[in-house]
């Protein structure tokens, strides 16, 4: 092809030997490294533990223009109060290891996939006008100096947060009554149901049990053990989860694992004389009738 236009002549000049070398074959420059320094960096001793000096410092508490309300916990009490307090009058701050509010009555539904996890949570940072949120655990309260000592959830750094008003709404942990091996087997074959990660663990474990039990090489004794689900406690959460698990088995598992349906066993354990003790007796009897 012959290039005749001024533009073509410019392109021809651009593609001359000198131009080609400069445009498409730039000279390679080998970077110089200081290998002695690199080795010292790679093989240096472990970094020292992080301190509060490594983090952004908070504005001075003395310079506040509104009284500070510090709320421990992001559950029903803490989250509701943080939303309803007038942010024009108070500097509202929340300390909690959970960065979301959890609608716990629907938690059993997420454990079997009826609802997705995002459908029952509300991030703390969606609270309009919130002064600050600390994802940390409160470790100590000095009521004289009005200081809460917190521990960062990720690096374990301790820091202090001052307050004018303190609200403790941290909830509680499940009581295991010193049952043997509960702590050792937690997260393996024993699961609580109070947080989102608990529901995720239960969902994963249920699927794992059915997949393992569907293997034709598995012994009958082990298959029966994998397909036995024991729910401890006769309260609302346990009964709701039992009902969700029953529906999951009769509606979904029956289609996916038809050969396993007859081997599944559901057990509800309650130490008291009946279940749903805080509700009317007629409701308790109705539940038992439907469950059987």
CSV table of C-alpha atoms in Angstrom, one decimal:
chain,number,residue,atom,x,y,z
A,1,UNK,CA,0.0,0.0,0.0
A,2,UNK,CA,1.3,3.5,-1.0
A,3,UNK,CA,1.0,6.4,1.5
A,4,UNK,CA,0.6,9.7,-0.4
A,5,UNK,CA,-1.4,12.2,1.8
A,6,UNK,CA,0.4,14.6,4.2
A,7,UNK,CA,-1.2,12.6,7.0
A,8,UNK,CA,0.2,9.4,5.4
A,9,UNK,CA,3.6,10.9,5.1
A,10,UNK,CA,3.6,11.7,8.7
A,11,UNK,CA,2.6,8.2,9.6
A,12,UNK,CA,5.4,6.9,7.3
A,13,UNK,CA,7.9,9.2,9.1
A,14,UNK,CA,6.5,8.1,12.5
A,15,UNK,CA,7.1,4.4,11.6
A,16,UNK,CA,10.7,5.0,10.5
A,17,UNK,CA,13.3,2.8,12.2
A,18,UNK,CA,14.2,5.5,14.8
A,19,UNK,CA,10.6,6.1,15.6
A,20,UNK,CA,9.7,2.4,15.9
A,21,UNK,CA,12.5,1.9,18.4
A,22,UNK,CA,11.4,4.8,20.5
A,23,UNK,CA,7.6,4.2,20.4
A,24,UNK,CA,7.2,0.4,20.5
A,25,UNK,CA,10.5,-0.8,21.9
A,26,UNK,CA,11.4,1.5,24.8
A,27,UNK,CA,14.7,0.6,26.4
A,28,UNK,CA,14.4,-1.7,29.3
A,29,UNK,CA,15.8,-0.4,32.6
A,30,UNK,CA,16.6,-2.9,35.2
A,31,UNK,CA,15.5,-1.5,38.6
A,32,UNK,CA,18.1,-1.5,41.3
A,33,UNK,CA,17.2,-3.2,44.6
A,34,UNK,CA,18.8,-3.0,47.9
A,35,UNK,CA,18.8,-6.7,48.8
A,36,UNK,CA,20.3,-6.2,52.2
A,37,UNK,CA,17.4,-3.9,53.2
A,38,UNK,CA,14.9,-6.2,51.6
A,39,UNK,CA,16.2,-9.2,53.6
A,40,UNK,CA,16.0,-7.2,56.8
A,41,UNK,CA,12.4,-6.3,56.1
A,42,UNK,CA,11.4,-9.9,55.1
A,43,UNK,CA,13.0,-11.6,58.0
A,44,UNK,CA,12.6,-9.0,60.7
A,45,UNK,CA,11.1,-9.9,64.0
A,46,UNK,CA,7.3,-9.9,64.5
A,47,UNK,CA,5.7,-6.5,64.8
A,48,UNK,CA,5.0,-5.1,68.2
A,49,UNK,CA,1.4,-5.3,69.5
A,50,UNK,CA,-0.8,-2.4,68.3
A,51,UNK,CA,-1.5,0.4,70.7
A,52,UNK,CA,-4.2,3.1,70.7
A,53,UNK,CA,-1.5,5.5,69.3
A,54,UNK,CA,-1.7,3.6,66.0
A,55,UNK,CA,-5.4,4.7,65.5
A,56,UNK,CA,-7.1,8.0,64.7
A,57,UNK,CA,-7.5,10.0,67.9
A,58,UNK,CA,-11.0,11.1,68.9
A,59,UNK,CA,-12.1,14.7,69.2
A,60,UNK,CA,-11.5,16.1,72.7
A,61,UNK,CA,-14.3,15.2,75.0
A,62,UNK,CA,-14.0,18.5,76.8
A,63,UNK,CA,-14.8,20.4,73.5
A,64,UNK,CA,-18.2,18.6,73.1
A,65,UNK,CA,-21.2,20.9,72.6
A,66,UNK,CA,-23.9,18.3,73.5
A,67,UNK,CA,-24.0,15.7,76.3
A,68,UNK,CA,-22.8,12.3,75.2
A,69,UNK,CA,-25.0,9.3,75.6
A,70,UNK,CA,-23.0,6.1,75.3
A,71,UNK,CA,-25.0,2.9,74.5
A,72,UNK,CA,-23.5,-0.6,75.1
A,73,UNK,CA,-25.2,-3.1,72.8
A,74,UNK,CA,-27.0,-3.0,69.4
A,75,UNK,CA,-29.9,-5.3,70.2
A,76,UNK,CA,-33.5,-4.4,70.8
A,77,UNK,CA,-32.9,-2.0,73.6
A,78,UNK,CA,-29.7,-0.4,72.4
A,79,UNK,CA,-30.6,0.0,68.8
A,80,UNK,CA,-34.1,1.3,69.5
A,81,UNK,CA,-32.8,3.9,72.0
A,82,UNK,CA,-30.1,5.0,69.6
A,83,UNK,CA,-32.7,5.6,66.9
A,84,UNK,CA,-35.2,7.4,69.0
A,85,UNK,CA,-32.9,9.8,71.0
A,86,UNK,CA,-33.0,13.4,69.6
A,87,UNK,CA,-29.6,13.9,67.9
A,88,UNK,CA,-30.0,17.6,68.2
A,89,UNK,CA,-29.9,17.4,71.9
A,90,UNK,CA,-27.4,14.4,72.5
A,91,UNK,CA,-24.3,13.0,71.0
A,92,UNK,CA,-25.3,9.4,70.7
A,93,UNK,CA,-22.7,6.7,70.4
A,94,UNK,CA,-22.9,2.9,70.3
A,95,UNK,CA,-20.4,0.3,71.3
A,96,UNK,CA,-21.1,-3.3,70.2
A,97,UNK,CA,-19.2,-6.2,68.6
A,98,UNK,CA,-22.2,-6.7,66.3
A,99,UNK,CA,-22.5,-3.9,63.7
A,100,UNK,CA,-26.1,-4.6,63.1
A,101,UNK,CA,-29.5,-5.0,64.8
A,102,UNK,CA,-30.9,-8.5,64.5
A,103,UNK,CA,-34.6,-9.3,64.3
A,104,UNK,CA,-34.3,-12.4,66.4
A,105,UNK,CA,-37.8,-13.9,66.0
A,106,UNK,CA,-37.0,-14.6,62.3
A,107,UNK,CA,-33.6,-16.0,63.0
A,108,UNK,CA,-34.7,-19.7,62.9
A,109,UNK,CA,-36.1,-19.0,59.4
A,110,UNK,CA,-32.6,-18.1,58.1
A,111,UNK,CA,-31.1,-21.3,59.5
A,112,UNK,CA,-33.0,-23.4,57.0
A,113,UNK,CA,-33.0,-20.9,54.1
A,114,UNK,CA,-36.7,-19.7,54.4
A,115,UNK,CA,-35.3,-16.1,54.7
A,116,UNK,CA,-31.9,-14.7,53.7
A,117,UNK,CA,-29.7,-13.2,56.4
A,118,UNK,CA,-29.8,-9.7,55.0
A,119,UNK,CA,-33.6,-9.7,55.4
A,120,UNK,CA,-33.5,-9.7,59.2
A,121,UNK,CA,-30.7,-7.3,60.0
A,122,UNK,CA,-30.3,-3.5,60.1
A,123,UNK,CA,-26.8,-2.0,60.1
A,124,UNK,CA,-26.0,0.3,63.1
A,125,UNK,CA,-24.6,2.9,60.8
A,126,UNK,CA,-27.9,3.5,59.1
A,127,UNK,CA,-29.1,5.3,62.3
A,128,UNK,CA,-29.4,9.0,61.2
A,129,UNK,CA,-27.3,11.4,63.2
A,130,UNK,CA,-25.4,8.8,65.1
A,131,UNK,CA,-22.3,10.4,66.6
A,132,UNK,CA,-20.0,7.3,66.2
A,133,UNK,CA,-20.1,3.5,66.3
A,134,UNK,CA,-17.3,1.4,67.8
A,135,UNK,CA,-17.1,-2.2,66.8
A,136,UNK,CA,-15.6,-3.3,70.1
A,137,UNK,CA,-16.3,-5.1,73.4
A,138,UNK,CA,-16.7,-3.1,76.6
A,139,UNK,CA,-14.3,-4.6,79.2
A,140,UNK,CA,-14.5,-2.2,82.1
A,141,UNK,CA,-16.7,0.7,83.4
A,142,UNK,CA,-15.3,3.4,85.7
A,143,UNK,CA,-18.5,5.1,86.9
A,144,UNK,CA,-16.4,7.6,88.9
A,145,UNK,CA,-14.5,9.0,86.0
A,146,UNK,CA,-17.3,8.1,83.6
A,147,UNK,CA,-15.1,6.1,81.3
A,148,UNK,CA,-15.8,2.8,79.5
A,149,UNK,CA,-12.7,0.8,78.5
A,150,UNK,CA,-13.2,-1.0,75.3
A,151,UNK,CA,-11.3,-3.7,73.3
A,152,UNK,CA,-11.1,-3.5,69.6
A,153,UNK,CA,-12.7,-6.6,67.9
A,154,UNK,CA,-10.0,-7.2,65.4
A,155,UNK,CA,-6.6,-6.3,66.9
A,156,UNK,CA,-7.5,-6.3,70.6
A,157,UNK,CA,-6.4,-2.7,71.1
A,158,UNK,CA,-7.8,-1.2,74.3
A,159,UNK,CA,-9.1,2.4,74.3
A,160,UNK,CA,-11.3,4.6,76.6
A,161,UNK,CA,-14.5,6.3,75.7
A,162,UNK,CA,-15.9,9.0,78.0
A,163,UNK,CA,-19.6,9.6,78.5
A,164,UNK,CA,-22.1,11.8,80.3
A,165,UNK,CA,-24.9,9.2,80.3
A,166,UNK,CA,-24.3,5.4,80.0
A,167,UNK,CA,-26.9,2.9,78.9
A,168,UNK,CA,-26.1,-0.8,79.3
A,169,UNK,CA,-28.1,-2.9,76.9
A,170,UNK,CA,-25.7,-5.7,76.2
A,171,UNK,CA,-28.1,-8.6,76.4
A,172,UNK,CA,-27.0,-12.0,77.7
A,173,UNK,CA,-25.4,-15.3,76.8
A,174,UNK,CA,-27.0,-18.7,76.7
A,175,UNK,CA,-26.8,-20.7,79.9
A,176,UNK,CA,-25.4,-24.2,79.4
A,177,UNK,CA,-25.9,-25.3,83.0
A,178,UNK,CA,-22.3,-26.6,83.0
A,179,UNK,CA,-23.3,-29.4,80.5
A,180,UNK,CA,-20.3,-31.5,79.8
A,181,UNK,CA,-18.5,-30.9,76.4
A,182,UNK,CA,-20.7,-28.1,75.3
A,183,UNK,CA,-17.9,-25.6,75.0
A,184,UNK,CA,-15.6,-28.2,73.4
A,185,UNK,CA,-18.1,-29.2,70.7
A,186,UNK,CA,-19.5,-25.7,70.1
A,187,UNK,CA,-19.4,-24.9,66.4
A,188,UNK,CA,-18.8,-28.6,65.5
A,189,UNK,CA,-21.9,-30.5,66.4
A,190,UNK,CA,-23.3,-28.1,69.0
A,191,UNK,CA,-24.8,-24.8,67.9
A,192,UNK,CA,-26.5,-21.9,69.6
A,193,UNK,CA,-29.1,-19.7,67.9
A,194,UNK,CA,-28.6,-16.1,69.0
A,195,UNK,CA,-26.6,-14.5,66.2
A,196,UNK,CA,-26.4,-14.5,62.5
A,197,UNK,CA,-23.2,-16.5,62.4
A,198,UNK,CA,-25.0,-19.2,64.5
A,199,UNK,CA,-27.7,-19.5,61.8
A,200,UNK,CA,-25.0,-19.7,59.1
A,201,UNK,CA,-23.3,-22.5,61.1
A,202,UNK,CA,-26.5,-24.4,61.5
A,203,UNK,CA,-27.4,-24.1,57.8
A,204,UNK,CA,-24.0,-25.3,56.7
A,205,UNK,CA,-24.2,-28.2,59.2
A,206,UNK,CA,-27.6,-29.3,58.0
A,207,UNK,CA,-26.6,-29.4,54.4
A,208,UNK,CA,-23.4,-31.2,55.4
A,209,UNK,CA,-25.3,-33.9,57.3
A,210,UNK,CA,-27.6,-34.7,54.4
A,211,UNK,CA,-24.8,-34.8,51.8
A,212,UNK,CA,-22.8,-37.1,54.0
A,213,UNK,CA,-25.8,-39.3,54.7
A,214,UNK,CA,-26.6,-39.6,51.0
A,215,UNK,CA,-23.3,-41.4,50.4
A,216,UNK,CA,-24.1,-45.1,49.8
A,217,UNK,CA,-20.8,-46.2,51.4
A,218,UNK,CA,-21.6,-44.7,54.8
A,219,UNK,CA,-22.5,-47.2,57.6
A,220,UNK,CA,-26.2,-47.3,58.7
A,221,UNK,CA,-25.3,-46.3,62.3
A,222,UNK,CA,-23.4,-43.2,61.1
A,223,UNK,CA,-26.2,-42.3,58.7
A,224,UNK,CA,-28.8,-42.5,61.5
A,225,UNK,CA,-26.7,-40.3,63.7
A,226,UNK,CA,-26.2,-37.7,61.0
A,227,UNK,CA,-30.0,-37.6,60.4
A,228,UNK,CA,-30.9,-37.1,64.0
A,229,UNK,CA,-31.5,-33.5,65.0
A,230,UNK,CA,-31.9,-32.6,68.7
A,231,UNK,CA,-33.2,-29.2,69.7
A,232,UNK,CA,-32.7,-28.4,73.4
A,233,UNK,CA,-35.2,-26.1,75.1
A,234,UNK,CA,-38.9,-25.7,74.9
A,235,UNK,CA,-39.0,-21.9,74.5
A,236,UNK,CA,-40.2,-19.8,71.6
A,237,UNK,CA,-36.9,-19.9,69.7
A,238,UNK,CA,-36.5,-23.7,70.0
A,239,UNK,CA,-40.1,-24.4,69.0
A,240,UNK,CA,-39.9,-22.0,66.1
A,241,UNK,CA,-36.7,-23.6,64.8
A,242,UNK,CA,-38.2,-27.1,65.2
A,243,UNK,CA,-41.2,-26.1,63.1
A,244,UNK,CA,-38.9,-24.5,60.5
A,245,UNK,CA,-36.8,-27.6,60.4
A,246,UNK,CA,-39.8,-29.8,60.1
A,247,UNK,CA,-41.1,-27.7,57.1
A,248,UNK,CA,-37.7,-27.8,55.5
A,249,UNK,CA,-37.6,-31.6,55.7
A,250,UNK,CA,-41.2,-32.2,54.5
A,251,UNK,CA,-41.1,-29.6,51.6
A,252,UNK,CA,-37.5,-29.5,50.4
A,253,UNK,CA,-35.5,-32.5,51.7
A,254,UNK,CA,-38.2,-34.9,50.6
A,255,UNK,CA,-37.6,-33.7,47.0
A,256,UNK,CA,-33.8,-33.6,47.1
A,257,UNK,CA,-33.1,-36.7,49.3
A,258,UNK,CA,-36.2,-38.9,48.9
A,259,UNK,CA,-34.3,-42.0,50.0
A,260,UNK,CA,-33.3,-40.3,53.4
A,261,UNK,CA,-36.7,-39.1,54.5
A,262,UNK,CA,-37.7,-42.2,56.4
A,263,UNK,CA,-34.4,-42.1,58.4
A,264,UNK,CA,-34.8,-38.5,59.7
A,265,UNK,CA,-35.5,-38.1,63.4
A,266,UNK,CA,-36.3,-34.8,65.1
A,267,UNK,CA,-36.1,-34.6,68.9
A,268,UNK,CA,-37.2,-31.7,71.2
A,269,UNK,CA,-35.7,-31.8,74.7
A,270,UNK,CA,-37.2,-29.8,77.6
A,271,UNK,CA,-36.4,-30.1,81.3
A,272,UNK,CA,-39.7,-28.6,82.4
A,273,UNK,CA,-43.2,-30.1,82.5
A,274,UNK,CA,-44.2,-28.6,79.2
A,275,UNK,CA,-43.1,-26.4,76.3
A,276,UNK,CA,-43.9,-22.7,75.6
A,277,UNK,CA,-44.4,-22.2,79.3
A,278,UNK,CA,-44.8,-18.4,78.9
A,279,UNK,CA,-47.7,-18.9,76.5
A,280,UNK,CA,-51.3,-20.1,77.0
A,281,UNK,CA,-51.6,-23.9,77.5
A,282,UNK,CA,-53.9,-24.3,74.6
A,283,UNK,CA,-51.2,-22.9,72.3
A,284,UNK,CA,-48.7,-25.4,73.7
A,285,UNK,CA,-51.0,-28.3,73.1
A,286,UNK,CA,-51.8,-27.1,69.6
A,287,UNK,CA,-48.1,-27.0,68.8
A,288,UNK,CA,-47.4,-30.5,70.1
A,289,UNK,CA,-50.3,-31.8,68.1
A,290,UNK,CA,-49.1,-30.3,64.9
A,291,UNK,CA,-45.5,-31.4,65.5
A,292,UNK,CA,-46.5,-35.0,66.0
